[in-house]
Amino acid sequence: MVSCQEQLPSEPSGGDVVFGFDGYVDNVRRAGTNAGAADSDRITTLSEFGEEIVTSAAADSSLSISWERLGQRTGGHVSHLSRAYQTLGFDPTLVGMCGDPVREIFEQEFEACTLYSLGDPGITDAIEFDDGKLMLMENGGAATLDWETIRSRVGVETLVDELDGAELLGVGYWAVMPEMAGILDGLRETVFPELTDPPEHVLLDPANIRELDRGILESIVAATGRLAHEVDVTVSANRYETKELAAALDAHTSDELVADARVAFDSLDVDRFVGHSVDESVVVSDDGTTSVRIAPVESPELTTSAGDHFNAGLSLGLVEGLPESAAVVLGNALAREFVRTGETPSYDDVVSAVTSYDAQFE
């Protein structure tokens, strides 16, 4: 924590960042209860929601639960990271599923950014609860995206132009793109050799790989390792995703995030693995293992995309040249500010959150 406080610059370095290749429209929702009940009986926790389903199933009865939409925004790795970095003072380029033609919601939000669309976005209904969220997803064009589609829709020359001189390349998510291995290999074989000033860091977000075929996962892991031989690669996953990775790659799980993160790192040929949760984040690399505490927000304003905001802070720390443990502190601070306020924090907000990091434990 001290190293982050001491080494985080007062102003961001700025520059170009590139994010690919997903894209979603997120409907942020709140669940009600059985139709006709009073608003005061609203379902506030994920466990209550589960109980409603279990009770109805046990009674062999259908279940009707109302919901309301609290807002709509662009979502997924590309949108959340681009939104965060734009707010932090960088110049994002989006290469993702933004519509064909580009949907108005993407044009409006990212009018100041460079945007290349690869196809139709997915749709996410994210139901917010006090203790978590339920996400119902339609993956859209990401489910069939492959390297040839990227080549034909955007072009290698364009990718080279956008990535040359960029500070960061972020790619998400493994879980929704079965052809991710081919995409990573395409970048490594076709684009990176043409770069005179390649990104120093690549951030990969696997998301929930539980439903991925074992062979597909192994091919993505192998392609990730090949990419890591060319550029610094960080893989970042939340607590549940880290456990799933540990189980899938080594048939091992633990009650401790640190243990699962170590298994994931040992199974991935990358520079570092980062696991993050509501009360702890862990970075594992050849330099060792560091765990950084964070105090959960008592009354979260918004939790959907908290992990993406953690990744924004984590990668920002790496881009700014912070030690990896300090970058994890920055990820914690940025994500906590987002969950607390429901808004992507500015760079000044992040600096303030880092400066007062100790206060959250009081």
PDB file of C-alpha atoms in Angstrom, residues 11-292:
ATOM      1  CA  GLU A  11      -1.295  13.045 -13.013  1.00  0.00           C
ATOM      2  CA  PRO A  12      -1.850  10.100 -15.388  1.00  0.00           C
ATOM      3  CA  SER A  13       0.688   9.524 -18.135  1.00  0.00           C
ATOM      4  CA  GLY A  14      -2.116   9.239 -20.699  1.00  0.00           C
ATOM      5  CA  GLY A  15      -1.702   7.710 -24.123  1.00  0.00           C
ATOM      6  CA  ASP A  16      -3.424   5.142 -26.297  1.00  0.00           C
ATOM      7  CA  VAL A  17      -4.992   1.919 -25.007  1.00  0.00           C
ATOM      8  CA  VAL A  18      -6.765  -0.767 -27.057  1.00  0.00           C
ATOM      9  CA  PHE A  19      -9.499  -3.171 -25.942  1.00  0.00           C
ATOM     10  CA  GLY A  20     -11.083  -6.140 -27.754  1.00  0.00           C
ATOM     11  CA  PHE A  21     -13.110  -8.104 -28.694  1.00  0.00           C
ATOM     12  CA  ASP A  22     -16.488  -8.487 -26.959  1.00  0.00           C
ATOM     13  CA  GLY A  23     -19.399  -6.073 -26.586  1.00  0.00           C
ATOM     14  CA  TYR A  24     -22.671  -6.009 -24.658  1.00  0.00           C
ATOM     15  CA  VAL A  25     -25.643  -3.869 -23.858  1.00  0.00           C
ATOM     16  CA  ASP A  26     -26.211  -4.146 -20.100  1.00  0.00           C
ATOM     17  CA  ASN A  27     -29.649  -3.776 -18.562  1.00  0.00           C
ATOM     18  CA  VAL A  28     -29.072  -3.154 -14.846  1.00  0.00           C
ATOM     19  CA  ARG A  29     -32.134  -4.423 -12.996  1.00  0.00           C
ATOM     20  CA  ARG A  30     -33.603  -4.856  -9.526  1.00  0.00           C
ATOM     21  CA  ALA A  31     -35.771  -7.846  -8.651  1.00  0.00           C
ATOM     22  CA  GLY A  32     -39.167  -7.450  -7.068  1.00  0.00           C
ATOM     23  CA  THR A  33     -41.047 -10.322  -5.522  1.00  0.00           C
ATOM     24  CA  ASN A  34     -44.111 -12.338  -6.461  1.00  0.00           C
ATOM     25  CA  ALA A  35     -46.485 -10.246  -8.531  1.00  0.00           C
ATOM     26  CA  GLY A  36     -48.876  -8.197  -6.430  1.00  0.00           C
ATOM     27  CA  ALA A  37     -46.688  -7.976  -3.312  1.00  0.00           C
ATOM     28  CA  ALA A  38     -45.822  -4.643  -1.702  1.00  0.00           C
ATOM     29  CA  ASP A  39     -42.622  -2.851  -2.679  1.00  0.00           C
ATOM     30  CA  SER A  40     -41.386  -3.231   0.899  1.00  0.00           C
ATOM     31  CA  ASP A  41     -41.236  -6.986   0.266  1.00  0.00           C
ATOM     32  CA  ARG A  42     -38.698  -6.586  -2.532  1.00  0.00           C
ATOM     33  CA  ILE A  43     -36.111  -9.358  -2.799  1.00  0.00           C
ATOM     34  CA  THR A  44     -32.880  -7.761  -1.590  1.00  0.00           C
ATOM     35  CA  THR A  45     -30.434 -10.676  -1.467  1.00  0.00           C
ATOM     36  CA  LEU A  46     -29.342 -13.350  -3.891  1.00  0.00           C
ATOM     37  CA  SER A  47     -30.014 -15.992  -1.241  1.00  0.00           C
ATOM     38  CA  GLU A  48     -33.644 -14.844  -0.944  1.00  0.00           C
ATOM     39  CA  PHE A  49     -33.967 -15.048  -4.712  1.00  0.00           C
ATOM     40  CA  GLY A  50     -32.632 -18.601  -4.623  1.00  0.00           C
ATOM     41  CA  GLU A  51     -35.065 -19.545  -1.864  1.00  0.00           C
ATOM     42  CA  GLU A  52     -37.988 -18.328  -4.002  1.00  0.00           C
ATOM     43  CA  ILE A  53     -36.850 -20.604  -6.839  1.00  0.00           C
ATOM     44  CA  VAL A  54     -36.235 -23.612  -4.583  1.00  0.00           C
ATOM     45  CA  THR A  55     -39.613 -23.202  -2.868  1.00  0.00           C
ATOM     46  CA  SER A  56     -41.477 -23.031  -6.168  1.00  0.00           C
ATOM     47  CA  ALA A  57     -39.577 -26.002  -7.579  1.00  0.00           C
ATOM     48  CA  ALA A  58     -40.328 -28.073  -4.466  1.00  0.00           C
ATOM     49  CA  ALA A  59     -44.009 -27.250  -4.830  1.00  0.00           C
ATOM     50  CA  ASP A  60     -43.939 -28.094  -8.559  1.00  0.00           C
ATOM     51  CA  SER A  61     -45.215 -24.562  -9.155  1.00  0.00           C
ATOM     52  CA  SER A  62     -44.352 -21.823 -11.631  1.00  0.00           C
ATOM     53  CA  LEU A  63     -42.762 -18.643 -10.271  1.00  0.00           C
ATOM     54  CA  SER A  64     -43.456 -15.054 -11.230  1.00  0.00           C
ATOM     55  CA  ILE A  65     -40.957 -12.408 -10.087  1.00  0.00           C
ATOM     56  CA  SER A  66     -41.180  -8.795 -11.166  1.00  0.00           C
ATOM     57  CA  TRP A  67     -38.179  -6.650 -12.006  1.00  0.00           C
ATOM     58  CA  GLU A  68     -37.454  -3.092 -13.002  1.00  0.00           C
ATOM     59  CA  ARG A  69     -34.698  -1.664 -15.140  1.00  0.00           C
ATOM     60  CA  LEU A  70     -32.573   0.823 -13.256  1.00  0.00           C
ATOM     61  CA  GLY A  71     -30.485   1.778 -16.245  1.00  0.00           C
ATOM     62  CA  GLN A  72     -28.925   0.720 -19.517  1.00  0.00           C
ATOM     63  CA  ARG A  73     -25.325   1.097 -20.647  1.00  0.00           C
ATOM     64  CA  THR A  74     -22.730  -0.574 -22.805  1.00  0.00           C
ATOM     65  CA  GLY A  75     -21.004  -3.496 -21.112  1.00  0.00           C
ATOM     66  CA  GLY A  76     -18.377  -6.190 -21.354  1.00  0.00           C
ATOM     67  CA  HIS A  77     -14.600  -5.982 -21.174  1.00  0.00           C
ATOM     68  CA  VAL A  78     -14.253  -3.596 -24.114  1.00  0.00           C
ATOM     69  CA  SER A  79     -16.846  -1.076 -22.932  1.00  0.00           C
ATOM     70  CA  HIS A  80     -16.093  -1.124 -19.202  1.00  0.00           C
ATOM     71  CA  LEU A  81     -12.322  -0.821 -19.645  1.00  0.00           C
ATOM     72  CA  SER A  82     -12.681   1.844 -22.336  1.00  0.00           C
ATOM     73  CA  ARG A  83     -15.093   3.835 -20.176  1.00  0.00           C
ATOM     74  CA  ALA A  84     -12.738   3.643 -17.213  1.00  0.00           C
ATOM     75  CA  TYR A  85      -9.635   4.609 -19.168  1.00  0.00           C
ATOM     76  CA  GLN A  86     -11.407   7.470 -20.917  1.00  0.00           C
ATOM     77  CA  THR A  87     -12.419   8.834 -17.512  1.00  0.00           C
ATOM     78  CA  LEU A  88      -8.838   8.369 -16.291  1.00  0.00           C
ATOM     79  CA  GLY A  89      -7.447  10.542 -19.075  1.00  0.00           C
ATOM     80  CA  PHE A  90      -6.378   8.039 -21.750  1.00  0.00           C
ATOM     81  CA  ASP A  91      -7.418   7.572 -25.385  1.00  0.00           C
ATOM     82  CA  PRO A  92      -9.155   4.194 -25.838  1.00  0.00           C
ATOM     83  CA  THR A  93      -9.710   2.328 -29.071  1.00  0.00           C
ATOM     84  CA  LEU A  94     -12.587  -0.152 -29.054  1.00  0.00           C
ATOM     85  CA  VAL A  95     -12.496  -3.221 -31.318  1.00  0.00           C
ATOM     86  CA  GLY A  96     -15.598  -5.163 -30.396  1.00  0.00           C
ATOM     87  CA  MET A  97     -19.215  -6.129 -30.847  1.00  0.00           C
ATOM     88  CA  CYS A  98     -20.816  -2.705 -31.144  1.00  0.00           C
ATOM     89  CA  GLY A  99     -23.511  -3.412 -33.726  1.00  0.00           C
ATOM     90  CA  ASP A 100     -23.844  -3.681 -37.486  1.00  0.00           C
ATOM     91  CA  PRO A 101     -24.327  -0.812 -38.070  1.00  0.00           C
ATOM     92  CA  VAL A 102     -22.905   0.567 -34.819  1.00  0.00           C
ATOM     93  CA  ARG A 103     -25.686   0.979 -32.268  1.00  0.00           C
ATOM     94  CA  GLU A 104     -26.558   4.436 -31.055  1.00  0.00           C
ATOM     95  CA  ILE A 105     -25.766   3.600 -27.424  1.00  0.00           C
ATOM     96  CA  PHE A 106     -22.131   2.863 -28.386  1.00  0.00           C
ATOM     97  CA  GLU A 107     -21.870   5.920 -30.642  1.00  0.00           C
ATOM     98  CA  GLN A 108     -23.142   8.221 -27.923  1.00  0.00           C
ATOM     99  CA  GLU A 109     -20.992   6.896 -25.100  1.00  0.00           C
ATOM    100  CA  PHE A 110     -17.777   6.566 -27.088  1.00  0.00           C
ATOM    101  CA  GLU A 111     -18.093   9.419 -29.570  1.00  0.00           C
ATOM    102  CA  ALA A 112     -14.654  10.718 -28.481  1.00  0.00           C
ATOM    103  CA  CYS A 113     -13.021   7.288 -28.969  1.00  0.00           C
ATOM    104  CA  THR A 114     -11.917   5.319 -32.006  1.00  0.00           C
ATOM    105  CA  LEU A 115     -14.339   2.435 -32.538  1.00  0.00           C
ATOM    106  CA  TYR A 116     -14.341  -0.566 -34.859  1.00  0.00           C
ATOM    107  CA  SER A 117     -17.321  -2.908 -34.760  1.00  0.00           C
ATOM    108  CA  LEU A 118     -17.011  -6.645 -35.345  1.00  0.00           C
ATOM    109  CA  GLY A 119     -20.716  -7.486 -35.228  1.00  0.00           C
ATOM    110  CA  ASP A 120     -23.778  -7.459 -33.006  1.00  0.00           C
ATOM    111  CA  PRO A 121     -23.438  -7.036 -29.237  1.00  0.00           C
ATOM    112  CA  GLY A 122     -24.723  -9.474 -26.664  1.00  0.00           C
ATOM    113  CA  ILE A 123     -27.424  -8.546 -24.167  1.00  0.00           C
ATOM    114  CA  THR A 124     -26.972  -8.835 -20.399  1.00  0.00           C
ATOM    115  CA  ASP A 125     -29.707  -8.516 -17.791  1.00  0.00           C
ATOM    116  CA  ALA A 126     -27.772  -7.903 -14.569  1.00  0.00           C
ATOM    117  CA  ILE A 127     -30.006  -8.194 -11.496  1.00  0.00           C
ATOM    118  CA  GLU A 128     -28.416  -6.369  -8.567  1.00  0.00           C
ATOM    119  CA  PHE A 129     -28.790  -7.668  -4.995  1.00  0.00           C
ATOM    120  CA  ASP A 130     -27.261  -6.459  -1.754  1.00  0.00           C
ATOM    121  CA  ASP A 131     -25.008  -9.524  -1.589  1.00  0.00           C
ATOM    122  CA  GLY A 132     -24.236 -10.130  -5.243  1.00  0.00           C
ATOM    123  CA  LYS A 133     -25.774 -10.206  -8.701  1.00  0.00           C
ATOM    124  CA  LEU A 134     -27.388 -12.561 -11.178  1.00  0.00           C
ATOM    125  CA  MET A 135     -26.407 -12.098 -14.810  1.00  0.00           C
ATOM    126  CA  LEU A 136     -28.493 -13.524 -17.660  1.00  0.00           C
ATOM    127  CA  MET A 137     -26.528 -13.235 -20.890  1.00  0.00           C
ATOM    128  CA  GLU A 138     -26.989 -13.578 -24.613  1.00  0.00           C
ATOM    129  CA  ASN A 139     -23.477 -13.514 -26.106  1.00  0.00           C
ATOM    130  CA  GLY A 140     -24.311 -12.115 -29.538  1.00  0.00           C
ATOM    131  CA  GLY A 141     -21.616 -12.202 -32.205  1.00  0.00           C
ATOM    132  CA  ALA A 142     -18.804 -12.937 -29.749  1.00  0.00           C
ATOM    133  CA  ALA A 143     -19.816 -16.598 -29.659  1.00  0.00           C
ATOM    134  CA  THR A 144     -18.765 -17.099 -33.294  1.00  0.00           C
ATOM    135  CA  LEU A 145     -15.993 -14.512 -33.572  1.00  0.00           C
ATOM    136  CA  ASP A 146     -12.716 -15.811 -35.006  1.00  0.00           C
ATOM    137  CA  TRP A 147      -9.449 -14.358 -36.268  1.00  0.00           C
ATOM    138  CA  GLU A 148     -10.564 -14.339 -39.903  1.00  0.00           C
ATOM    139  CA  THR A 149     -13.586 -12.228 -39.002  1.00  0.00           C
ATOM    140  CA  ILE A 150     -11.365  -9.708 -37.237  1.00  0.00           C
ATOM    141  CA  ARG A 151      -9.043  -9.624 -40.260  1.00  0.00           C
ATOM    142  CA  SER A 152     -11.906  -9.082 -42.680  1.00  0.00           C
ATOM    143  CA  ARG A 153     -13.847  -6.551 -40.591  1.00  0.00           C
ATOM    144  CA  VAL A 154     -10.950  -4.457 -39.278  1.00  0.00           C
ATOM    145  CA  GLY A 155      -7.826  -5.514 -41.131  1.00  0.00           C
ATOM    146  CA  VAL A 156      -4.283  -6.260 -40.021  1.00  0.00           C
ATOM    147  CA  GLU A 157      -2.990  -2.844 -41.106  1.00  0.00           C
ATOM    148  CA  THR A 158      -5.586  -1.097 -38.953  1.00  0.00           C
ATOM    149  CA  LEU A 159      -4.752  -3.260 -35.941  1.00  0.00           C
ATOM    150  CA  VAL A 160      -1.065  -2.508 -36.431  1.00  0.00           C
ATOM    151  CA  ASP A 161      -1.783   1.229 -36.631  1.00  0.00           C
ATOM    152  CA  GLU A 162      -3.881   1.176 -33.476  1.00  0.00           C
ATOM    153  CA  LEU A 163      -1.551  -1.031 -31.411  1.00  0.00           C
ATOM    154  CA  ASP A 164       1.733   0.590 -32.432  1.00  0.00           C
ATOM    155  CA  GLY A 165       2.629   2.926 -29.585  1.00  0.00           C
ATOM    156  CA  ALA A 166      -0.297   1.849 -27.379  1.00  0.00           C
ATOM    157  CA  GLU A 167       0.352   1.484 -23.653  1.00  0.00           C
ATOM    158  CA  LEU A 168      -1.947  -1.502 -23.137  1.00  0.00           C
ATOM    159  CA  LEU A 169      -3.927  -4.180 -24.961  1.00  0.00           C
ATOM    160  CA  GLY A 170      -6.831  -5.693 -23.038  1.00  0.00           C
ATOM    161  CA  VAL A 171      -8.705  -8.763 -24.286  1.00  0.00           C
ATOM    162  CA  GLY A 172     -11.860 -10.315 -22.860  1.00  0.00           C
ATOM    163  CA  TYR A 173     -13.417 -12.761 -22.368  1.00  0.00           C
ATOM    164  CA  TRP A 174     -12.125 -16.323 -22.856  1.00  0.00           C
ATOM    165  CA  ALA A 175     -15.453 -17.731 -21.674  1.00  0.00           C
ATOM    166  CA  VAL A 176     -17.580 -16.215 -24.451  1.00  0.00           C
ATOM    167  CA  MET A 177     -15.217 -16.750 -27.407  1.00  0.00           C
ATOM    168  CA  PRO A 178     -14.507 -20.402 -28.227  1.00  0.00           C
ATOM    169  CA  GLU A 179     -12.110 -19.241 -30.976  1.00  0.00           C
ATOM    170  CA  MET A 180      -9.991 -17.159 -28.578  1.00  0.00           C
ATOM    171  CA  ALA A 181      -6.907 -19.320 -29.140  1.00  0.00           C
ATOM    172  CA  GLY A 182      -6.930 -18.492 -32.841  1.00  0.00           C
ATOM    173  CA  ILE A 183      -7.433 -14.804 -32.067  1.00  0.00           C
ATOM    174  CA  LEU A 184      -4.444 -14.704 -29.704  1.00  0.00           C
ATOM    175  CA  ASP A 185      -2.296 -16.631 -32.174  1.00  0.00           C
ATOM    176  CA  GLY A 186      -3.385 -14.295 -34.962  1.00  0.00           C
ATOM    177  CA  LEU A 187      -2.313 -11.269 -32.958  1.00  0.00           C
ATOM    178  CA  ARG A 188       1.023 -12.881 -32.090  1.00  0.00           C
ATOM    179  CA  GLU A 189       1.828 -14.183 -35.567  1.00  0.00           C
ATOM    180  CA  THR A 190       0.398 -11.436 -37.768  1.00  0.00           C
ATOM    181  CA  VAL A 191       0.179  -8.167 -35.834  1.00  0.00           C
ATOM    182  CA  PHE A 192       2.931  -8.094 -33.207  1.00  0.00           C
ATOM    183  CA  PRO A 193       5.789  -8.743 -35.688  1.00  0.00           C
ATOM    184  CA  GLU A 194       4.748  -5.562 -37.536  1.00  0.00           C
ATOM    185  CA  LEU A 195       4.834  -3.316 -34.458  1.00  0.00           C
ATOM    186  CA  THR A 196       7.790  -1.004 -33.942  1.00  0.00           C
ATOM    187  CA  ASP A 197       6.506   0.074 -30.503  1.00  0.00           C
ATOM    188  CA  PRO A 198       4.265  -2.712 -29.158  1.00  0.00           C
ATOM    189  CA  PRO A 199       2.227  -2.425 -25.940  1.00  0.00           C
ATOM    190  CA  GLU A 200       4.302  -3.237 -22.874  1.00  0.00           C
ATOM    191  CA  HIS A 201       1.390  -5.015 -21.228  1.00  0.00           C
ATOM    192  CA  VAL A 202      -1.423  -7.334 -22.308  1.00  0.00           C
ATOM    193  CA  LEU A 203      -4.313  -7.912 -19.900  1.00  0.00           C
ATOM    194  CA  LEU A 204      -6.422 -11.059 -20.363  1.00  0.00           C
ATOM    195  CA  ASP A 205      -9.732 -11.648 -18.591  1.00  0.00           C
ATOM    196  CA  PRO A 206     -10.979 -15.259 -18.755  1.00  0.00           C
ATOM    197  CA  ALA A 207     -14.356 -14.611 -17.034  1.00  0.00           C
ATOM    198  CA  ASN A 208     -16.314 -17.695 -15.966  1.00  0.00           C
ATOM    199  CA  ILE A 209     -14.781 -20.592 -17.903  1.00  0.00           C
ATOM    200  CA  ARG A 210     -16.952 -23.250 -16.233  1.00  0.00           C
ATOM    201  CA  GLU A 211     -18.943 -24.045 -19.383  1.00  0.00           C
ATOM    202  CA  LEU A 212     -15.948 -24.032 -21.739  1.00  0.00           C
ATOM    203  CA  ASP A 213     -15.086 -27.371 -23.320  1.00  0.00           C
ATOM    204  CA  ARG A 214     -11.878 -28.762 -21.805  1.00  0.00           C
ATOM    205  CA  GLY A 215     -10.153 -28.921 -25.166  1.00  0.00           C
ATOM    206  CA  ILE A 216     -11.072 -25.332 -25.987  1.00  0.00           C
ATOM    207  CA  LEU A 217      -9.779 -24.134 -22.602  1.00  0.00           C
ATOM    208  CA  GLU A 218      -6.507 -25.983 -23.083  1.00  0.00           C
ATOM    209  CA  SER A 219      -6.048 -24.420 -26.509  1.00  0.00           C
ATOM    210  CA  ILE A 220      -6.650 -20.936 -25.090  1.00  0.00           C
ATOM    211  CA  VAL A 221      -4.193 -21.571 -22.254  1.00  0.00           C
ATOM    212  CA  ALA A 222      -1.571 -22.751 -24.744  1.00  0.00           C
ATOM    213  CA  ALA A 223      -2.109 -19.711 -26.987  1.00  0.00           C
ATOM    214  CA  THR A 224      -1.869 -17.444 -23.942  1.00  0.00           C
ATOM    215  CA  GLY A 225       1.496 -18.968 -23.073  1.00  0.00           C
ATOM    216  CA  ARG A 226       2.744 -18.455 -26.623  1.00  0.00           C
ATOM    217  CA  LEU A 227       1.706 -14.799 -26.492  1.00  0.00           C
ATOM    218  CA  ALA A 228       3.451 -14.394 -23.135  1.00  0.00           C
ATOM    219  CA  HIS A 229       6.731 -15.338 -24.814  1.00  0.00           C
ATOM    220  CA  GLU A 230       6.412 -12.138 -26.869  1.00  0.00           C
ATOM    221  CA  VAL A 231       4.939  -9.607 -24.426  1.00  0.00           C
ATOM    222  CA  ASP A 232       4.217  -9.153 -20.699  1.00  0.00           C
ATOM    223  CA  VAL A 233       0.889 -10.915 -20.026  1.00  0.00           C
ATOM    224  CA  THR A 234      -1.326 -10.590 -16.956  1.00  0.00           C
ATOM    225  CA  VAL A 235      -4.343 -12.856 -16.415  1.00  0.00           C
ATOM    226  CA  SER A 236      -6.886 -11.495 -13.935  1.00  0.00           C
ATOM    227  CA  ALA A 237      -9.957 -13.290 -12.556  1.00  0.00           C
ATOM    228  CA  ASN A 238     -12.405 -12.866  -9.693  1.00  0.00           C
ATOM    229  CA  ARG A 239     -12.651 -15.273  -6.758  1.00  0.00           C
ATOM    230  CA  TYR A 240     -15.121 -17.683  -8.352  1.00  0.00           C
ATOM    231  CA  GLU A 241     -13.338 -17.610 -11.708  1.00  0.00           C
ATOM    232  CA  THR A 242      -9.998 -18.267 -10.009  1.00  0.00           C
ATOM    233  CA  LYS A 243     -11.432 -21.328  -8.270  1.00  0.00           C
ATOM    234  CA  GLU A 244     -12.852 -22.601 -11.561  1.00  0.00           C
ATOM    235  CA  LEU A 245      -9.503 -22.101 -13.289  1.00  0.00           C
ATOM    236  CA  ALA A 246      -7.688 -23.948 -10.514  1.00  0.00           C
ATOM    237  CA  ALA A 247     -10.167 -26.819 -10.726  1.00  0.00           C
ATOM    238  CA  ALA A 248     -10.096 -27.030 -14.518  1.00  0.00           C
ATOM    239  CA  LEU A 249      -6.322 -26.715 -14.933  1.00  0.00           C
ATOM    240  CA  ASP A 250      -5.115 -28.725 -11.962  1.00  0.00           C
ATOM    241  CA  ALA A 251      -8.146 -30.449 -10.443  1.00  0.00           C
ATOM    242  CA  HIS A 252      -7.452 -28.474  -7.270  1.00  0.00           C
ATOM    243  CA  THR A 253      -9.540 -26.016  -5.294  1.00  0.00           C
ATOM    244  CA  SER A 254      -9.151 -24.407  -1.915  1.00  0.00           C
ATOM    245  CA  ASP A 255     -11.065 -22.228   0.501  1.00  0.00           C
ATOM    246  CA  GLU A 256      -8.207 -19.737   0.202  1.00  0.00           C
ATOM    247  CA  LEU A 257      -7.877 -17.336  -2.734  1.00  0.00           C
ATOM    248  CA  VAL A 258      -4.085 -17.342  -2.333  1.00  0.00           C
ATOM    249  CA  ALA A 259      -3.876 -21.119  -2.844  1.00  0.00           C
ATOM    250  CA  ASP A 260      -6.141 -21.129  -5.903  1.00  0.00           C
ATOM    251  CA  ALA A 261      -4.285 -18.154  -7.405  1.00  0.00           C
ATOM    252  CA  ARG A 262      -0.982 -20.006  -7.024  1.00  0.00           C
ATOM    253  CA  VAL A 263      -2.414 -23.066  -8.769  1.00  0.00           C
ATOM    254  CA  ALA A 264      -3.702 -20.890 -11.602  1.00  0.00           C
ATOM    255  CA  PHE A 265      -0.324 -19.166 -12.005  1.00  0.00           C
ATOM    256  CA  ASP A 266       1.553 -22.454 -11.955  1.00  0.00           C
ATOM    257  CA  SER A 267      -0.756 -23.772 -14.689  1.00  0.00           C
ATOM    258  CA  LEU A 268      -0.469 -20.689 -16.909  1.00  0.00           C
ATOM    259  CA  ASP A 269       2.766 -19.719 -18.622  1.00  0.00           C
ATOM    260  CA  VAL A 270       2.258 -15.971 -18.023  1.00  0.00           C
ATOM    261  CA  ASP A 271       4.060 -13.168 -16.208  1.00  0.00           C
ATOM    262  CA  ARG A 272       1.524 -12.863 -13.419  1.00  0.00           C
ATOM    263  CA  PHE A 273      -1.878 -14.065 -12.268  1.00  0.00           C
ATOM    264  CA  VAL A 274      -4.169 -11.859 -10.208  1.00  0.00           C
ATOM    265  CA  GLY A 275      -7.194 -13.073  -8.251  1.00  0.00           C
ATOM    266  CA  HIS A 276      -9.568 -10.546  -6.722  1.00  0.00           C
ATOM    267  CA  SER A 277     -12.509 -10.711  -4.333  1.00  0.00           C
ATOM    268  CA  VAL A 278     -14.598  -8.361  -2.206  1.00  0.00           C
ATOM    269  CA  ASP A 279     -12.158  -8.508   0.710  1.00  0.00           C
ATOM    270  CA  GLU A 280      -8.796  -9.573  -0.755  1.00  0.00           C
ATOM    271  CA  SER A 281      -6.764  -9.441  -3.937  1.00  0.00           C
ATOM    272  CA  VAL A 282      -3.743 -11.605  -4.689  1.00  0.00           C
ATOM    273  CA  VAL A 283      -0.947 -11.322  -7.253  1.00  0.00           C
ATOM    274  CA  VAL A 284       1.285 -14.300  -8.028  1.00  0.00           C
ATOM    275  CA  SER A 285       4.393 -14.121 -10.209  1.00  0.00           C
ATOM    276  CA  ASP A 286       7.956 -15.381 -10.282  1.00  0.00           C
ATOM    277  CA  ASP A 287       8.680 -12.642  -7.743  1.00  0.00           C
ATOM    278  CA  GLY A 288       6.389 -14.308  -5.193  1.00  0.00           C
ATOM    279  CA  THR A 289       2.863 -13.933  -3.849  1.00  0.00           C
ATOM    280  CA  THR A 290       1.314 -10.806  -2.348  1.00  0.00           C
ATOM    281  CA  SER A 291      -2.132 -10.492  -0.779  1.00  0.00           C
ATOM    282  CA  VAL A 292      -3.760  -7.078  -0.313  1.00  0.00           C
TER     283      VAL A 292
END
